[in-house]
């Protein structure tokens, strides 16, 4: 199983990912632009068992994100663009005594766009499943344990070797309808759980003027031929799809996501390291007051089913309720607090895979530009 930070480590995704709103313009001449964006997120959280006042752990997850995006006009219709995004964990020591990596490149891609024909780019980017799953990323408290938010795992999160084509408004013919096609090349130079064979994905989006949005995403790929556990998989292929919906109007934000996958999720289970079938439900509701307060309530339920477990019993991967609030002082500075109610029960599977059953309280401040 992959090691996940708890609670707020994904908070900056909301702010740093939207470079068009808060970016600092470094250069702008004749439509050729270079922008800098980022965020600093000091935060801390506390864990405790259900119905217990004893704090079982404390954790500092302070981090920072810095991104650079650019656009160059080649002709009246043809332009090139690129983005690189870098993250560092500020709670790490200056000199590491082990191999833990405190700094990561989150995004790095470049591409071309030609009028209504769309854009195409290649590099480290978001997989197409993220298109649908991102709707519940409006406040990323819910996604810190979502199996459909893993990175470097095919086309569900950020990954390398992604060739992505996107087209808005169907070549300019249908307003509000967009689609994406994605190809992922084979990746071998990693640990086994982060390797993948070549695959294809697609995404379709409809967005209305009333605030309603619907997105459907899917991908399919094959396991590497060198995968020693391939013979143990119920089906050698890796398949996934996701459906996302949101309503964003009148100070109300409501979103839901459903995802399903085969042989995608790595865990320690008998005779297999991938769960045969995974299902995921996410939902979030937020109301924005004019004063700057944004309270929200979210829910996450991830289940797996493996053919090698007795009676094909369901495996609880994550189940939680998040009660959250954030306050925006202005467009650059905000603060937040979140209480995660963990609905999982302790069992052998959770212990072996180091799945926490603790409740978590976390708070932090975000400075973004």
mmCIF file of C-alpha atoms in Angstrom:
data_model
loop_
_atom_site.group_PDB
_atom_site.id
_atom_site.type_symbol
_atom_site.label_atom_id
_atom_site.label_comp_id
_atom_site.label_asym_id
_atom_site.label_seq_id
_atom_site.Cartn_x
_atom_site.Cartn_y
_atom_site.Cartn_z
ATOM 1 C CA UNK A 1 0.000 0.000 0.000
ATOM 2 C CA UNK A 2 1.180 3.524 -0.685
ATOM 3 C CA UNK A 3 2.105 5.797 2.195
ATOM 4 C CA UNK A 4 -0.289 8.748 2.523
ATOM 5 C CA UNK A 5 0.086 11.889 4.582
ATOM 6 C CA UNK A 6 -2.986 12.617 6.675
ATOM 7 C CA UNK A 7 -5.370 15.530 6.244
ATOM 8 C CA UNK A 8 -4.021 18.765 4.876
ATOM 9 C CA UNK A 9 -1.146 17.823 2.636
ATOM 10 C CA UNK A 10 -3.369 18.162 -0.427
ATOM 11 C CA UNK A 11 -4.813 21.535 0.540
ATOM 12 C CA UNK A 12 -2.517 23.580 -1.736
ATOM 13 C CA UNK A 13 -3.876 21.752 -4.811
ATOM 14 C CA UNK A 14 -6.959 23.922 -4.654
ATOM 15 C CA UNK A 15 -5.037 27.171 -4.692
ATOM 16 C CA UNK A 16 -1.790 26.543 -6.515
ATOM 17 C CA UNK A 17 -3.488 24.557 -9.266
ATOM 18 C CA UNK A 18 -5.431 27.607 -10.443
ATOM 19 C CA UNK A 19 -2.632 29.752 -11.777
ATOM 20 C CA UNK A 20 -4.942 31.944 -13.867
ATOM 21 C CA UNK A 21 -6.511 33.554 -10.772
ATOM 22 C CA UNK A 22 -3.652 34.365 -8.402
ATOM 23 C CA UNK A 23 -0.566 34.084 -10.596
ATOM 24 C CA UNK A 24 2.105 36.792 -10.568
ATOM 25 C CA UNK A 25 2.743 37.988 -14.101
ATOM 26 C CA UNK A 26 6.481 38.023 -14.791
ATOM 27 C CA UNK A 27 6.307 38.823 -18.503
ATOM 28 C CA UNK A 28 3.524 39.790 -20.902
ATOM 29 C CA UNK A 29 4.215 41.162 -24.368
ATOM 30 C CA UNK A 30 2.033 40.741 -27.454
ATOM 31 C CA UNK A 31 0.158 37.893 -25.774
ATOM 32 C CA UNK A 32 3.341 36.017 -24.839
ATOM 33 C CA UNK A 33 3.118 35.358 -21.092
ATOM 34 C CA UNK A 34 5.180 33.949 -18.249
ATOM 35 C CA UNK A 35 3.473 33.578 -14.847
ATOM 36 C CA UNK A 36 4.595 32.470 -11.396
ATOM 37 C CA UNK A 37 2.180 30.962 -8.866
ATOM 38 C CA UNK A 38 2.383 29.074 -5.611
ATOM 39 C CA UNK A 39 1.313 28.624 -2.005
ATOM 40 C CA UNK A 40 2.756 28.177 1.475
ATOM 41 C CA UNK A 41 0.695 26.024 3.818
ATOM 42 C CA UNK A 42 1.733 25.856 7.488
ATOM 43 C CA UNK A 43 -0.476 23.215 9.137
ATOM 44 C CA UNK A 44 -0.624 20.723 11.973
ATOM 45 C CA UNK A 45 -2.940 17.880 12.921
ATOM 46 C CA UNK A 46 -3.757 15.662 15.888
ATOM 47 C CA UNK A 47 -5.054 12.072 15.936
ATOM 48 C CA UNK A 48 -7.185 10.310 18.522
ATOM 49 C CA UNK A 49 -9.103 7.051 18.812
ATOM 50 C CA UNK A 50 -12.895 6.992 18.621
ATOM 51 C CA UNK A 51 -14.536 8.363 21.811
ATOM 52 C CA UNK A 52 -11.098 8.984 23.326
ATOM 53 C CA UNK A 53 -9.670 12.288 24.519
ATOM 54 C CA UNK A 54 -6.100 10.972 24.374
ATOM 55 C CA UNK A 55 -4.001 12.308 21.498
ATOM 56 C CA UNK A 56 -2.288 9.340 19.816
ATOM 57 C CA UNK A 57 -0.104 11.302 17.393
ATOM 58 C CA UNK A 58 0.807 14.794 16.276
ATOM 59 C CA UNK A 59 2.067 15.661 12.820
ATOM 60 C CA UNK A 60 3.438 18.719 11.036
ATOM 61 C CA UNK A 61 2.623 18.698 7.317
ATOM 62 C CA UNK A 62 3.813 22.207 6.409
ATOM 63 C CA UNK A 63 4.606 22.427 2.703
ATOM 64 C CA UNK A 64 4.989 24.825 -0.200
ATOM 65 C CA UNK A 65 4.215 24.699 -3.908
ATOM 66 C CA UNK A 66 5.795 26.803 -6.643
ATOM 67 C CA UNK A 67 4.723 26.737 -10.282
ATOM 68 C CA UNK A 68 5.722 28.400 -13.528
ATOM 69 C CA UNK A 69 3.506 28.540 -16.619
ATOM 70 C CA UNK A 70 4.140 30.112 -19.993
ATOM 71 C CA UNK A 71 2.497 30.740 -23.351
ATOM 72 C CA UNK A 72 4.067 31.832 -26.646
ATOM 73 C CA UNK A 73 2.132 32.832 -29.768
ATOM 74 C CA UNK A 74 3.640 31.329 -32.898
ATOM 75 C CA UNK A 75 0.981 32.510 -35.378
ATOM 76 C CA UNK A 76 -2.465 34.099 -35.038
ATOM 77 C CA UNK A 77 -3.979 30.685 -34.234
ATOM 78 C CA UNK A 78 -1.043 28.524 -33.188
ATOM 79 C CA UNK A 79 0.492 28.879 -29.727
ATOM 80 C CA UNK A 80 2.743 26.824 -27.470
ATOM 81 C CA UNK A 81 2.441 26.418 -23.707
ATOM 82 C CA UNK A 82 4.277 24.759 -20.832
ATOM 83 C CA UNK A 83 3.963 24.297 -17.077
ATOM 84 C CA UNK A 84 6.178 23.033 -14.300
ATOM 85 C CA UNK A 85 5.053 22.703 -10.676
ATOM 86 C CA UNK A 86 7.316 21.929 -7.739
ATOM 87 C CA UNK A 87 6.450 20.945 -4.150
ATOM 88 C CA UNK A 88 8.609 20.762 -1.052
ATOM 89 C CA UNK A 89 7.867 19.511 2.467
ATOM 90 C CA UNK A 90 9.010 22.174 4.920
ATOM 91 C CA UNK A 91 8.789 19.895 7.955
ATOM 92 C CA UNK A 92 11.738 17.780 6.763
ATOM 93 C CA UNK A 93 15.288 18.195 8.139
ATOM 94 C CA UNK A 94 17.904 19.898 5.971
ATOM 95 C CA UNK A 95 20.030 16.748 5.839
ATOM 96 C CA UNK A 96 18.230 13.419 5.484
ATOM 97 C CA UNK A 97 19.575 10.255 7.092
ATOM 98 C CA UNK A 98 17.429 8.013 4.895
ATOM 99 C CA UNK A 99 16.087 7.950 1.351
ATOM 100 C CA UNK A 100 12.872 9.860 2.028
ATOM 101 C CA UNK A 101 12.271 12.440 -0.689
ATOM 102 C CA UNK A 102 11.057 15.829 0.615
ATOM 103 C CA UNK A 103 10.934 17.548 -2.789
ATOM 104 C CA UNK A 104 8.904 16.508 -5.811
ATOM 105 C CA UNK A 105 8.048 17.742 -9.283
ATOM 106 C CA UNK A 106 4.245 17.548 -9.418
ATOM 107 C CA UNK A 107 3.728 18.664 -13.010
ATOM 108 C CA UNK A 108 5.935 19.192 -16.044
ATOM 109 C CA UNK A 109 4.566 19.252 -19.575
ATOM 110 C CA UNK A 110 4.614 21.256 -22.820
ATOM 111 C CA UNK A 111 2.283 21.397 -25.794
ATOM 112 C CA UNK A 112 0.716 23.171 -28.751
ATOM 113 C CA UNK A 113 -2.741 24.660 -29.280
ATOM 114 C CA UNK A 114 -4.283 25.578 -32.635
ATOM 115 C CA UNK A 115 -7.533 27.578 -32.631
ATOM 116 C CA UNK A 116 -10.671 25.439 -32.332
ATOM 117 C CA UNK A 117 -8.736 22.282 -33.251
ATOM 118 C CA UNK A 118 -7.686 21.865 -29.632
ATOM 119 C CA UNK A 119 -4.437 21.328 -27.752
ATOM 120 C CA UNK A 120 -1.968 18.477 -27.386
ATOM 121 C CA UNK A 121 0.786 18.146 -24.787
ATOM 122 C CA UNK A 122 3.171 15.566 -23.337
ATOM 123 C CA UNK A 123 4.890 15.103 -19.995
ATOM 124 C CA UNK A 124 3.954 14.711 -16.325
ATOM 125 C CA UNK A 125 0.298 15.656 -16.073
ATOM 126 C CA UNK A 126 -3.051 14.646 -14.583
ATOM 127 C CA UNK A 127 -4.672 11.438 -15.831
ATOM 128 C CA UNK A 128 -8.149 11.642 -17.355
ATOM 129 C CA UNK A 129 -9.848 10.101 -14.293
ATOM 130 C CA UNK A 130 -8.826 13.266 -12.454
ATOM 131 C CA UNK A 131 -11.217 15.237 -14.696
ATOM 132 C CA UNK A 132 -14.219 13.648 -12.996
ATOM 133 C CA UNK A 133 -12.686 13.099 -9.553
ATOM 134 C CA UNK A 134 -11.514 16.710 -9.284
ATOM 135 C CA UNK A 135 -15.086 17.933 -8.774
ATOM 136 C CA UNK A 136 -14.961 16.742 -5.160
ATOM 137 C CA UNK A 137 -11.511 18.351 -4.874
ATOM 138 C CA UNK A 138 -13.203 21.691 -4.268
ATOM 139 C CA UNK A 139 -11.935 21.353 -0.719
ATOM 140 C CA UNK A 140 -9.412 18.468 -0.770
ATOM 141 C CA UNK A 141 -9.998 17.228 2.800
ATOM 142 C CA UNK A 142 -11.970 14.288 1.427
ATOM 143 C CA UNK A 143 -9.324 13.043 -0.978
ATOM 144 C CA UNK A 144 -6.379 12.314 1.275
ATOM 145 C CA UNK A 145 -7.471 8.659 1.422
ATOM 146 C CA UNK A 146 -9.318 8.378 -1.889
ATOM 147 C CA UNK A 147 -7.955 5.518 -3.980
ATOM 148 C CA UNK A 148 -8.862 7.577 -7.066
ATOM 149 C CA UNK A 149 -6.499 10.360 -6.021
ATOM 150 C CA UNK A 150 -3.318 8.228 -5.949
ATOM 151 C CA UNK A 151 -0.420 9.622 -7.949
ATOM 152 C CA UNK A 152 1.859 7.575 -10.201
ATOM 153 C CA UNK A 153 -0.798 4.904 -10.618
ATOM 154 C CA UNK A 154 -1.898 4.777 -14.263
ATOM 155 C CA UNK A 155 -4.323 7.605 -15.172
ATOM 156 C CA UNK A 156 -6.065 8.404 -11.881
ATOM 157 C CA UNK A 157 -3.726 11.090 -10.465
ATOM 158 C CA UNK A 158 -0.543 12.792 -11.627
ATOM 159 C CA UNK A 159 1.784 10.576 -13.637
ATOM 160 C CA UNK A 160 4.522 10.601 -16.275
ATOM 161 C CA UNK A 161 4.548 9.848 -20.013
ATOM 162 C CA UNK A 162 1.052 11.231 -20.672
ATOM 163 C CA UNK A 163 0.118 12.453 -24.158
ATOM 164 C CA UNK A 164 -3.096 14.467 -23.814
ATOM 165 C CA UNK A 165 -5.368 15.981 -26.456
ATOM 166 C CA UNK A 166 -8.122 18.358 -25.327
ATOM 167 C CA UNK A 167 -10.861 20.048 -27.321
ATOM 168 C CA UNK A 168 -13.278 22.657 -25.960
ATOM 169 C CA UNK A 169 -16.757 23.169 -27.378
ATOM 170 C CA UNK A 170 -16.336 20.363 -29.968
ATOM 171 C CA UNK A 171 -14.225 22.345 -32.459
ATOM 172 C CA UNK A 172 -16.234 25.457 -31.608
ATOM 173 C CA UNK A 173 -19.535 23.897 -32.728
ATOM 174 C CA UNK A 174 -21.210 22.945 -29.415
ATOM 175 C CA UNK A 175 -20.946 25.304 -26.452
ATOM 176 C CA UNK A 176 -20.357 23.695 -23.076
ATOM 177 C CA UNK A 177 -19.191 20.300 -24.365
ATOM 178 C CA UNK A 178 -15.523 19.341 -24.156
ATOM 179 C CA UNK A 179 -13.583 16.106 -24.501
ATOM 180 C CA UNK A 180 -10.105 14.730 -23.941
ATOM 181 C CA UNK A 181 -8.148 11.773 -25.299
ATOM 182 C CA UNK A 182 -5.074 10.467 -23.511
ATOM 183 C CA UNK A 183 -2.320 7.952 -24.205
ATOM 184 C CA UNK A 184 0.140 6.743 -21.582
ATOM 185 C CA UNK A 185 3.424 5.174 -22.557
ATOM 186 C CA UNK A 186 4.918 2.213 -20.720
ATOM 187 C CA UNK A 187 6.757 3.062 -17.483
ATOM 188 C CA UNK A 188 9.233 0.533 -16.047
ATOM 189 C CA UNK A 189 11.975 2.445 -14.175
ATOM 190 C CA UNK A 190 10.103 2.439 -10.852
ATOM 191 C CA UNK A 191 9.118 0.149 -8.017
ATOM 192 C CA UNK A 192 6.665 -2.528 -9.127
ATOM 193 C CA UNK A 193 3.546 -0.858 -7.666
ATOM 194 C CA UNK A 194 4.196 2.281 -9.748
ATOM 195 C CA UNK A 195 4.955 0.627 -13.072
ATOM 196 C CA UNK A 196 2.479 0.413 -15.921
ATOM 197 C CA UNK A 197 2.082 -0.734 -19.481
ATOM 198 C CA UNK A 198 0.749 1.449 -22.308
ATOM 199 C CA UNK A 199 -2.904 2.461 -22.169
ATOM 200 C CA UNK A 200 -5.627 4.768 -23.476
ATOM 201 C CA UNK A 201 -8.112 7.042 -21.757
ATOM 202 C CA UNK A 202 -10.888 9.511 -22.552
ATOM 203 C CA UNK A 203 -13.011 12.132 -20.829
ATOM 204 C CA UNK A 204 -16.243 13.926 -21.740
ATOM 205 C CA UNK A 205 -17.508 17.081 -20.023
ATOM 206 C CA UNK A 206 -20.755 19.060 -20.166
ATOM 207 C CA UNK A 207 -21.020 22.433 -18.448
ATOM 208 C CA UNK A 208 -24.154 24.590 -18.379
ATOM 209 C CA UNK A 209 -24.628 28.285 -17.663
ATOM 210 C CA UNK A 210 -26.769 27.403 -14.624
ATOM 211 C CA UNK A 211 -23.799 26.009 -12.676
ATOM 212 C CA UNK A 212 -24.326 22.330 -13.476
ATOM 213 C CA UNK A 213 -21.370 20.235 -14.640
ATOM 214 C CA UNK A 214 -21.144 16.536 -15.520
ATOM 215 C CA UNK A 215 -17.935 14.667 -16.379
ATOM 216 C CA UNK A 216 -17.325 11.067 -17.367
ATOM 217 C CA UNK A 217 -13.809 9.603 -17.590
ATOM 218 C CA UNK A 218 -12.336 6.158 -18.322
ATOM 219 C CA UNK A 219 -9.132 4.372 -19.237
ATOM 220 C CA UNK A 220 -7.884 0.882 -20.003
ATOM 221 C CA UNK A 221 -4.393 -0.583 -19.934
ATOM 222 C CA UNK A 222 -2.566 -3.897 -19.744
ATOM 223 C CA UNK A 223 -0.305 -5.131 -16.978
ATOM 224 C CA UNK A 224 3.382 -5.310 -17.784
ATOM 225 C CA UNK A 225 4.367 -8.697 -19.222
ATOM 226 C CA UNK A 226 7.138 -8.809 -16.613
ATOM 227 C CA UNK A 227 4.641 -8.519 -13.744
ATOM 228 C CA UNK A 228 5.237 -11.662 -11.699
ATOM 229 C CA UNK A 229 1.787 -11.474 -10.135
ATOM 230 C CA UNK A 230 -0.050 -11.150 -13.454
ATOM 231 C CA UNK A 231 -1.088 -14.790 -13.346
ATOM 232 C CA UNK A 232 -2.799 -14.152 -10.010
ATOM 233 C CA UNK A 233 -5.025 -11.368 -11.316
ATOM 234 C CA UNK A 234 -8.627 -12.206 -12.078
ATOM 235 C CA UNK A 235 -8.264 -10.132 -15.233
ATOM 236 C CA UNK A 236 -4.872 -9.040 -16.530
ATOM 237 C CA UNK A 237 -6.122 -5.679 -17.782
ATOM 238 C CA UNK A 238 -6.427 -2.523 -15.688
ATOM 239 C CA UNK A 239 -9.691 -0.654 -16.254
ATOM 240 C CA UNK A 240 -11.315 2.296 -14.542
ATOM 241 C CA UNK A 241 -14.120 4.772 -15.016
ATOM 242 C CA UNK A 242 -15.442 7.705 -13.035
ATOM 243 C CA UNK A 243 -18.570 9.885 -13.069
ATOM 244 C CA UNK A 244 -18.596 13.328 -11.480
ATOM 245 C CA UNK A 245 -21.349 15.905 -11.005
ATOM 246 C CA UNK A 246 -21.417 19.347 -9.434
ATOM 247 C CA UNK A 247 -23.655 22.341 -8.864
ATOM 248 C CA UNK A 248 -21.859 25.634 -8.304
ATOM 249 C CA UNK A 249 -24.145 28.682 -8.074
ATOM 250 C CA UNK A 250 -25.862 30.988 -5.563
ATOM 251 C CA UNK A 251 -23.065 30.511 -2.972
ATOM 252 C CA UNK A 252 -23.722 26.747 -2.962
ATOM 253 C CA UNK A 253 -21.262 24.072 -4.067
ATOM 254 C CA UNK A 254 -22.470 20.460 -4.184
ATOM 255 C CA UNK A 255 -20.468 17.708 -5.878
ATOM 256 C CA UNK A 256 -20.393 13.924 -6.056
ATOM 257 C CA UNK A 257 -18.091 11.351 -7.609
ATOM 258 C CA UNK A 258 -18.423 7.625 -8.252
ATOM 259 C CA UNK A 259 -15.476 5.566 -9.455
ATOM 260 C CA UNK A 260 -14.889 1.901 -10.199
ATOM 261 C CA UNK A 261 -11.722 0.053 -11.172
ATOM 262 C CA UNK A 262 -10.243 -3.415 -11.768
ATOM 263 C CA UNK A 263 -6.722 -4.416 -10.695
ATOM 264 C CA UNK A 264 -5.765 -0.786 -10.092
ATOM 265 C CA UNK A 265 -5.287 -0.411 -6.350
ATOM 266 C CA UNK A 266 -2.104 -1.801 -4.709
ATOM 267 C CA UNK A 267 -2.515 -3.330 -1.236
ATOM 268 C CA UNK A 268 -1.078 -6.217 0.748
ATOM 269 C CA UNK A 269 -3.615 -9.012 0.400
ATOM 270 C CA UNK A 270 -3.289 -12.815 0.235
ATOM 271 C CA UNK A 271 -1.683 -14.082 -3.018
ATOM 272 C CA UNK A 272 -2.101 -10.725 -4.758
ATOM 273 C CA UNK A 273 -0.893 -7.153 -4.447
ATOM 274 C CA UNK A 274 -3.728 -5.547 -6.439
ATOM 275 C CA UNK A 275 -7.394 -5.482 -5.456
ATOM 276 C CA UNK A 276 -9.504 -7.027 -8.202
ATOM 277 C CA UNK A 277 -12.395 -4.582 -7.914
ATOM 278 C CA UNK A 278 -12.544 -1.149 -6.276
ATOM 279 C CA UNK A 279 -15.539 1.142 -5.812
ATOM 280 C CA UNK A 280 -15.409 4.696 -4.552
ATOM 281 C CA UNK A 281 -18.054 7.244 -3.519
ATOM 282 C CA UNK A 282 -17.269 10.853 -2.659
ATOM 283 C CA UNK A 283 -19.623 13.751 -1.909
ATOM 284 C CA UNK A 284 -19.206 17.289 -0.647
ATOM 285 C CA UNK A 285 -21.480 20.239 0.108
ATOM 286 C CA UNK A 286 -20.258 23.756 0.881
ATOM 287 C CA UNK A 287 -21.939 27.099 1.473
ATOM 288 C CA UNK A 288 -20.092 30.396 1.015
ATOM 289 C CA UNK A 289 -21.067 33.298 3.251
ATOM 290 C CA UNK A 290 -20.405 36.851 2.096
ATOM 291 C CA UNK A 291 -18.299 37.353 5.229
ATOM 292 C CA UNK A 292 -15.685 34.909 3.908
ATOM 293 C CA UNK A 293 -16.672 31.779 5.863
ATOM 294 C CA UNK A 294 -17.001 28.541 3.875
ATOM 295 C CA UNK A 295 -18.325 25.645 6.015
ATOM 296 C CA UNK A 296 -18.541 22.238 4.343
ATOM 297 C CA UNK A 297 -19.519 18.640 4.964
ATOM 298 C CA UNK A 298 -17.989 15.783 2.979
ATOM 299 C CA UNK A 299 -18.123 11.987 2.833
ATOM 300 C CA UNK A 300 -15.803 9.331 1.440
ATOM 301 C CA UNK A 301 -16.346 5.577 1.112
ATOM 302 C CA UNK A 302 -13.825 3.326 -0.668
ATOM 303 C CA UNK A 303 -14.372 -0.420 -0.847
ATOM 304 C CA UNK A 304 -12.490 -3.243 -2.492
ATOM 305 C CA UNK A 305 -13.274 -6.841 -3.348
ATOM 306 C CA UNK A 306 -10.647 -9.483 -3.992
ATOM 307 C CA UNK A 307 -11.272 -12.942 -5.433
ATOM 308 C CA UNK A 308 -8.660 -14.460 -3.089
ATOM 309 C CA UNK A 309 -10.338 -13.355 0.146
ATOM 310 C CA UNK A 310 -12.818 -15.694 1.871
ATOM 311 C CA UNK A 311 -16.284 -15.476 0.297
ATOM 312 C CA UNK A 312 -15.036 -12.527 -1.780
ATOM 313 C CA UNK A 313 -15.653 -10.321 1.235
ATOM 314 C CA UNK A 314 -15.523 -6.560 0.925
ATOM 315 C CA UNK A 315 -12.408 -4.711 2.076
ATOM 316 C CA UNK A 316 -12.919 -1.305 3.671
ATOM 317 C CA UNK A 317 -10.178 0.954 2.331
ATOM 318 C CA UNK A 318 -11.476 4.299 3.593
ATOM 319 C CA UNK A 319 -14.676 5.550 5.190
ATOM 320 C CA UNK A 320 -14.906 8.989 6.719
ATOM 321 C CA UNK A 321 -16.945 12.130 7.340
ATOM 322 C CA UNK A 322 -15.254 15.527 7.250
ATOM 323 C CA UNK A 323 -16.625 18.598 9.012
ATOM 324 C CA UNK A 324 -14.665 21.555 7.712
ATOM 325 C CA UNK A 325 -14.558 25.309 7.566
ATOM 326 C CA UNK A 326 -12.248 27.879 6.060
ATOM 327 C CA UNK A 327 -12.129 31.641 6.282
ATOM 328 C CA UNK A 328 -10.759 33.845 3.510
ATOM 329 C CA UNK A 329 -9.200 37.080 4.738
ATOM 330 C CA UNK A 330 -8.639 38.058 1.099
ATOM 331 C CA UNK A 331 -7.768 36.334 -2.183
ATOM 332 C CA UNK A 332 -4.242 35.584 -0.923
ATOM 333 C CA UNK A 333 -4.636 34.546 2.726
ATOM 334 C CA UNK A 334 -7.039 32.035 4.293
ATOM 335 C CA UNK A 335 -7.220 29.732 7.287
ATOM 336 C CA UNK A 336 -9.006 26.413 7.744
ATOM 337 C CA UNK A 337 -9.927 23.734 10.261
ATOM 338 C CA UNK A 338 -11.114 20.196 9.641
ATOM 339 C CA UNK A 339 -12.353 17.330 11.802
ATOM 340 C CA UNK A 340 -12.231 13.907 10.161
ATOM 341 C CA UNK A 341 -14.516 11.284 11.715
ATOM 342 C CA UNK A 342 -13.000 7.938 10.766
ATOM 343 C CA UNK A 343 -15.682 5.257 10.359
ATOM 344 C CA UNK A 344 -13.259 2.366 9.836
ATOM 345 C CA UNK A 345 -12.887 -0.391 12.419
ATOM 346 C CA UNK A 346 -9.613 -2.035 13.330
ATOM 347 C CA UNK A 347 -9.042 -5.438 11.719
ATOM 348 C CA UNK A 348 -6.224 -7.570 10.330
ATOM 349 C CA UNK A 349 -6.417 -6.039 6.849
ATOM 350 C CA UNK A 350 -6.192 -2.460 8.145
ATOM 351 C CA UNK A 351 -3.322 -3.332 10.470
ATOM 352 C CA UNK A 352 -1.294 -5.066 7.758
ATOM 353 C CA UNK A 353 -1.800 -2.179 5.325
ATOM 354 C CA UNK A 354 -1.245 0.505 7.989
ATOM 355 C CA UNK A 355 -4.693 2.010 7.434
ATOM 356 C CA UNK A 356 -5.388 4.396 10.288
ATOM 357 C CA UNK A 357 -8.687 4.210 12.172
ATOM 358 C CA UNK A 358 -8.010 7.414 14.129
ATOM 359 C CA UNK A 359 -10.044 10.585 14.025
ATOM 360 C CA UNK A 360 -8.011 13.623 12.983
ATOM 361 C CA UNK A 361 -8.251 17.314 13.810
ATOM 362 C CA UNK A 362 -6.201 19.616 11.602
ATOM 363 C CA UNK A 363 -5.771 23.350 11.105
ATOM 364 C CA UNK A 364 -3.587 25.595 9.026
ATOM 365 C CA UNK A 365 -3.036 28.881 7.234
ATOM 366 C CA UNK A 366 -2.566 29.249 3.477
ATOM 367 C CA UNK A 367 -0.787 32.046 1.695
ATOM 368 C CA UNK A 368 -1.206 31.871 -2.071
ATOM 369 C CA UNK A 369 -0.181 33.977 -5.028
#
